[in-house]
Coordinates of C-alpha atoms and ligand atoms in Angstrom, one line a residue:
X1 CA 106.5 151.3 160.3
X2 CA 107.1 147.7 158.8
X3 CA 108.3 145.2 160.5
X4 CA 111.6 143.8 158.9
X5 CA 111.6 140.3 157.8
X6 CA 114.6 137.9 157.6
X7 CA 113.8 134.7 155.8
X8 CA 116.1 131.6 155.9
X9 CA 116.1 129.9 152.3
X10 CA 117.8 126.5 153.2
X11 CA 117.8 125.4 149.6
X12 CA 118.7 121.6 149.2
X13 CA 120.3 120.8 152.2
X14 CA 119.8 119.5 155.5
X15 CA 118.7 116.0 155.6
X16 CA 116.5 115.5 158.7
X17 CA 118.9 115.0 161.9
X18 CA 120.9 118.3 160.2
X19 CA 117.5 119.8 160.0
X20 CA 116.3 119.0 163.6
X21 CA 120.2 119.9 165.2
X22 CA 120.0 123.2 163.3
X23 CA 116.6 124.5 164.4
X24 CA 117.3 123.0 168.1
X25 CA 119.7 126.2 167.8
X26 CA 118.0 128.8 166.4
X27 CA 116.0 128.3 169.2
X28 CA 117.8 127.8 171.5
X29 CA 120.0 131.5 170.7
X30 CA 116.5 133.0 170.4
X31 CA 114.8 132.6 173.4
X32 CA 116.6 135.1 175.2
X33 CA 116.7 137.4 172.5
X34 CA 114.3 140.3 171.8
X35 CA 113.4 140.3 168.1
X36 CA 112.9 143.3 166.0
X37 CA 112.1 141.3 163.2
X38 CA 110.0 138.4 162.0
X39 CA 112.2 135.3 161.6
X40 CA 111.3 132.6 158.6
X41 CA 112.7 129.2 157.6
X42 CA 112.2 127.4 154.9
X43 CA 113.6 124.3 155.0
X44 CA 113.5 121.7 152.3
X45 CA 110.2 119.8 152.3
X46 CA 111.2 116.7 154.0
X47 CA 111.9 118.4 157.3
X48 CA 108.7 120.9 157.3
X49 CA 107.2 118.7 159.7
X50 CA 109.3 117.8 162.2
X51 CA 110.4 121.5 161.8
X52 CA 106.8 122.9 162.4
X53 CA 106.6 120.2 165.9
X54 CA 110.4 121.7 166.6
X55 CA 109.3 125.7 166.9
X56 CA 106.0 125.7 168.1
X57 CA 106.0 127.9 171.3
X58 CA 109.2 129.7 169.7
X59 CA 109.0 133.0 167.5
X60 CA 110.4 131.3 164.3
X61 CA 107.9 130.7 161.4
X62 CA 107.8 128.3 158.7
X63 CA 108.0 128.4 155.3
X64 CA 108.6 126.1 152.2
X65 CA 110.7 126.9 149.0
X66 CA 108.4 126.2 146.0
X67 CA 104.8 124.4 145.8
X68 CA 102.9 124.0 142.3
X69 CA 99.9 125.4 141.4
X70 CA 97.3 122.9 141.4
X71 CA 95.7 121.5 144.6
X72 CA 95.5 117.7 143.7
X73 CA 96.5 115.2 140.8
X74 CA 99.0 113.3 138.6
X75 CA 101.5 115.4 138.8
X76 CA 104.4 113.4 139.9
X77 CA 107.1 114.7 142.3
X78 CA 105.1 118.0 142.9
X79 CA 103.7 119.3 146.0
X80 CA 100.4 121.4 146.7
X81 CA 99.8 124.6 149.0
X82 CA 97.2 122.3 150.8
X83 CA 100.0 119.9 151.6
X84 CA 102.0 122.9 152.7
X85 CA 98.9 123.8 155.2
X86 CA 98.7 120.4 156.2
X87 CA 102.4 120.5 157.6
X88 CA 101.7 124.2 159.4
X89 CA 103.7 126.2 156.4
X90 CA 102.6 130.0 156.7
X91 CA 105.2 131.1 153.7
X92 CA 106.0 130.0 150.3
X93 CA 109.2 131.1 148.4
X94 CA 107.7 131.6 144.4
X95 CA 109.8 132.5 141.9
X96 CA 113.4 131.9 143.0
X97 CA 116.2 132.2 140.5
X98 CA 117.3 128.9 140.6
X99 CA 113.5 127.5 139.8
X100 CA 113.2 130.2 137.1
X101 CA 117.1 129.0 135.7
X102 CA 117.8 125.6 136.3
X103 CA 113.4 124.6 136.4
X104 CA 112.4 126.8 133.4
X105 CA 109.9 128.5 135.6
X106 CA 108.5 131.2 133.7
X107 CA 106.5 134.6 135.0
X108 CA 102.9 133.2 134.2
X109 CA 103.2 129.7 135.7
X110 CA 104.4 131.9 138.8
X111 CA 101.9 133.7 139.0
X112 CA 99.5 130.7 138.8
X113 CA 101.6 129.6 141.9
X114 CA 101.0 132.9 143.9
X115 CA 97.1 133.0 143.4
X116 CA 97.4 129.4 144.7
X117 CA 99.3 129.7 147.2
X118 CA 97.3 133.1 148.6
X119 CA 94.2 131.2 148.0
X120 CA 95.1 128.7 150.3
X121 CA 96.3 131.4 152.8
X122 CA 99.7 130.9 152.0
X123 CA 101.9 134.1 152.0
X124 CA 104.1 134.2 149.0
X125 CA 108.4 135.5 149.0
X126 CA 107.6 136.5 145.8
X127 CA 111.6 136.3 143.9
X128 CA 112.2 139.0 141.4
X129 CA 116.0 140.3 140.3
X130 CA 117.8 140.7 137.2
X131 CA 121.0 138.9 135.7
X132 CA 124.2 139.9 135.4
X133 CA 123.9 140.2 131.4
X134 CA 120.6 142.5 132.1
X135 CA 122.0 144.8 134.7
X136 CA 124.8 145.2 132.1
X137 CA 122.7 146.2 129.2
X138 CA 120.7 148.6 131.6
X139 CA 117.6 146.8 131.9
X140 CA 116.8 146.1 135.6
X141 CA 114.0 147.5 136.0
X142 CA 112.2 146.2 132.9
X143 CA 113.0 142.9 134.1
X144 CA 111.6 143.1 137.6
X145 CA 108.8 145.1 136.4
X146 CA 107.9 142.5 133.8
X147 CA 108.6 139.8 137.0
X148 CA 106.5 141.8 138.8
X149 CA 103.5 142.7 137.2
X150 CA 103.1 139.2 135.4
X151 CA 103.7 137.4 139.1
X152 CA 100.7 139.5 140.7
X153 CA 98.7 139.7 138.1
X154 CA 95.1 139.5 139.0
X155 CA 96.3 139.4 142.5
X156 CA 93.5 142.2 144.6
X157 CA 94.3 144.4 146.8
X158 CA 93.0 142.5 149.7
X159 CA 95.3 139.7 148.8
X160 CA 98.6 142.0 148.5
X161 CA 99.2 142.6 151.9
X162 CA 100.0 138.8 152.7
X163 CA 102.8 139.4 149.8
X164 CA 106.2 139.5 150.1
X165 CA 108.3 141.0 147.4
X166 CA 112.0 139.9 147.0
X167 CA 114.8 141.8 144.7
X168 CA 117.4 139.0 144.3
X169 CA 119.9 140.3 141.5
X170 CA 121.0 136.9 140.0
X171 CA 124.5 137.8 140.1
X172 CA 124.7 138.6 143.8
X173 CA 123.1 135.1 144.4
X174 CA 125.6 132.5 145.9
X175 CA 128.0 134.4 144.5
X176 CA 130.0 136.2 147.5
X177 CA 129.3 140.0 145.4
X178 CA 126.4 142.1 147.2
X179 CA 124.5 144.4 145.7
X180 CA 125.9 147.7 147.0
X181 CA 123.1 149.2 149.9
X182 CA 122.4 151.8 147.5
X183 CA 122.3 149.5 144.0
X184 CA 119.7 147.4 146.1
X185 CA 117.9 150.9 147.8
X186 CA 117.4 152.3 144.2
X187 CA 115.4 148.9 142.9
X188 CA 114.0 148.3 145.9
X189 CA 112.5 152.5 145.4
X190 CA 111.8 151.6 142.0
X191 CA 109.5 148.4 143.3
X192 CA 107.6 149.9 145.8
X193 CA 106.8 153.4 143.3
X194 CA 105.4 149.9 141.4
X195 CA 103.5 148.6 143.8
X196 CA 102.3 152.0 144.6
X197 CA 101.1 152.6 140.7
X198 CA 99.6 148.7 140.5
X199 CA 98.0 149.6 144.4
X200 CA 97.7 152.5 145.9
X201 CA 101.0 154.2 148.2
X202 CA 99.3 153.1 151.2
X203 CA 99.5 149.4 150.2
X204 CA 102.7 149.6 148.7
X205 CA 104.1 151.7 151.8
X206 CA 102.9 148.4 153.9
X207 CA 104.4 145.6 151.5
X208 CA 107.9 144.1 152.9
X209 CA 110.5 144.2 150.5
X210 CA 113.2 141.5 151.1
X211 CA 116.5 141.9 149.9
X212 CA 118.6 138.5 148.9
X213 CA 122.0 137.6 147.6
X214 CA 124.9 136.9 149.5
X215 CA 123.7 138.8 152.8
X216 CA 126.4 138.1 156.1
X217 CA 126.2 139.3 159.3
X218 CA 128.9 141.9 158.6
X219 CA 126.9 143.2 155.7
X220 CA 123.6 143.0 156.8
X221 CA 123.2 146.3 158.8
X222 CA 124.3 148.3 156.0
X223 CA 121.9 146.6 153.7
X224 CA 119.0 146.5 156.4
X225 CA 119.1 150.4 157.1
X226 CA 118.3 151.5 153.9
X227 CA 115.0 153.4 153.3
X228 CA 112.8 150.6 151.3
X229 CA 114.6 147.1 152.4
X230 CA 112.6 145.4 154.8
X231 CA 115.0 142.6 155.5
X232 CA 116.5 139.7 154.0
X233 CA 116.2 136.5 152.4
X234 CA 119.2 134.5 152.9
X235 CA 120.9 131.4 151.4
X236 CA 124.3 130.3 152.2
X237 CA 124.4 132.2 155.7
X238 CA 121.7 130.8 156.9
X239 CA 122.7 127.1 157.1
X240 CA 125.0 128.2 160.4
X241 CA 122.9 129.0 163.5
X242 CA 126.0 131.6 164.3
X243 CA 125.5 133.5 161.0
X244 CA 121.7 133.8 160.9
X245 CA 121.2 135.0 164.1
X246 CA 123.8 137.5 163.2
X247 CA 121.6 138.7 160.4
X248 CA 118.5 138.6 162.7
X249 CA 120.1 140.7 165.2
X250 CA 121.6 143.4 162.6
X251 CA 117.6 144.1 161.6
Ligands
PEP301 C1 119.0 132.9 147.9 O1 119.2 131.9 147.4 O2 117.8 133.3 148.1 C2 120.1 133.7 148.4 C3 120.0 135.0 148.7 O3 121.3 133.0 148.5 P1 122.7 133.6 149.1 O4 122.4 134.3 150.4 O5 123.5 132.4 149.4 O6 123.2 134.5 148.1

C-alpha cells in the first residue's frame, strides 16, 4: 500500500509573518487529527527556516520549490541542496511548469537538479504534464515520457524510491479546470507502466504519484480515490489553512 502524499506548493507568496500565522494553523488543525497521509510544505525560501523551527514536533514536513544543481559558486541569486539541508528541507519540487515556462528550465538541466538534490538526500516532486496545445494534438504521453525519462536519467534504482513523480497537465494549473479523475488515472497508469519498464513493477508499484492542478477540497476525493494517484500537489488551495486541511483529510 502507499501512503498518499499531499504536498503544499506555496509558490511566491507569503512573506514571513503570513508564513509563520499560516503554519501556526496547519498545526494547530492537525494535532488532533489522525493523518492518512504524509503532509508537505513548501514554502518560498525565505520562510524555510523559521518554518522548519515552527513544525518540529508536528507531523508536517518541509520542502522547498526549486534549488540548482551545483553545490557552491558564483552563481548569483541561486540556492544549493546543501543550503536546503542546512535549513532542515527533506523535499525539493524540480521541474515545475512555471520554472520550465516562465525560467526556460529544460529536461536535462532538471535532471542535473534531481541527481543533486538525491545526492544530497533530498527527495525530489519531480513535475511532469503536458500543455494544453499537446494534449490537443494527442501527444501526452510523449511529452511526460520524454519529461520523464530525461529527468531520471541515470537516476539507480536505489535512488528511485526517494522520488516523487508529479503529472501536472499545464492547463489544469491555476487555472480553476481539473483534469477529470479518470484523464488524470489514465496518465497517471501510463507513468507508473513507465516506471515499471525504466525499474522493475515492484519499484514502480512503490513510487508516489502526485496529482497537481487546481485540486479543492470538494474535488479532491474523487481525484484521490483513483487506482494510481497517490495524492496531491497543490497551489492555490493551499495558501488557506481551511482548504488544505480539506484536501489532507479527503486522502
Ligand atoms: C501547482 O502549481 O503545482 C498547482 C497544482 O497549482 P494549483 O493547485 O493552483 O493549480
Amino acid at each position: 500500500m502507499r501512503r498518499k502524499v499531499i504536498a503544499g506548493n506555496w509558490k511566491m507568496n507569503n512573506d514571513l509573518q503570513q508564513s509563520v500565522t499560516l503554519i501556526e494553523e496547519l498545526k494547530n488543525s492537525l494535532a488532533e487529527k489522525a493523518l492518512n497521509c504524509d503532509v508537505i510544505i513548501c514554502p518560498p525560501f525565505t520562510s524555510l527556516y523559521e518554518a522548519k523551527k515552527l513544525i518540529e514536533g508536528s507531523l508536517i514536513k518541509l520542502g522547498a520549490q526549486n534549488m540548482f544543481y551545483e553545490d557552491e559558486g558564483a552563481f548569483t541569486g541561486e540556492v544549493s541542496a546543501p543550503m536546503l539541508k542546512s535549513v532542515g528541507c527533506e523535499y525539493v519540487i524540480l521541474g515545475h511548469s512555471e520554472r520550465r515556462t516562465i525560467f526556460g528550465e529544460k529536461d536535462e538541466m532538471i535532471n542535473k537538479k534531481v541527481k543533486k538534490a538525491l545526492a544530497h538526500n533530498l527527495k525530489p516532486i519531480l513535475c511532469v504534464g503536458e500543455t494544453l496545445e499537446e494534449r490537443e494534438k494527442d501527444v501526452t504521453e510523449k511529452v511526460v515520457k520524454r519529461q520523464i525519462e530525461k529527468g531520471l536519467n541515470d537516476v539507480t534504482p536505489d535512488e528511485i524510491l526517494n522520488v516523487i513523480i508529479a503529472y501536472e497537465p499545464v492547463w489544469a494549473i491555476g487555472t480553476g479546470k481539473t483534469a477529470t479523475p479518470q484523464q488524470a488515472q489514465e496518465v497517471h497508469a501510463f507513468i507508473r507502466k513507465l516506471l515499471a519498464s525504466m525499474y522493475s513493477k515492484d519499484f514502480a508499484a512503490m513510487i508516489p504519484i502526485q496529482y497537481g492542478g487546481s485540486v479543492k477540497p470538494d474535488n479532491a476525493k474523487e481525484l484521490l480515490s483513483q487506482k494510481d494517484i497517490d495524492g496531491a500537489l497543490v497551489g492555490g488551495a493551499c495558501l488557506k489553512a481551511d482548504s488544505f486541511i480539506g484536501i489532507i483529510e479527503a486522502a
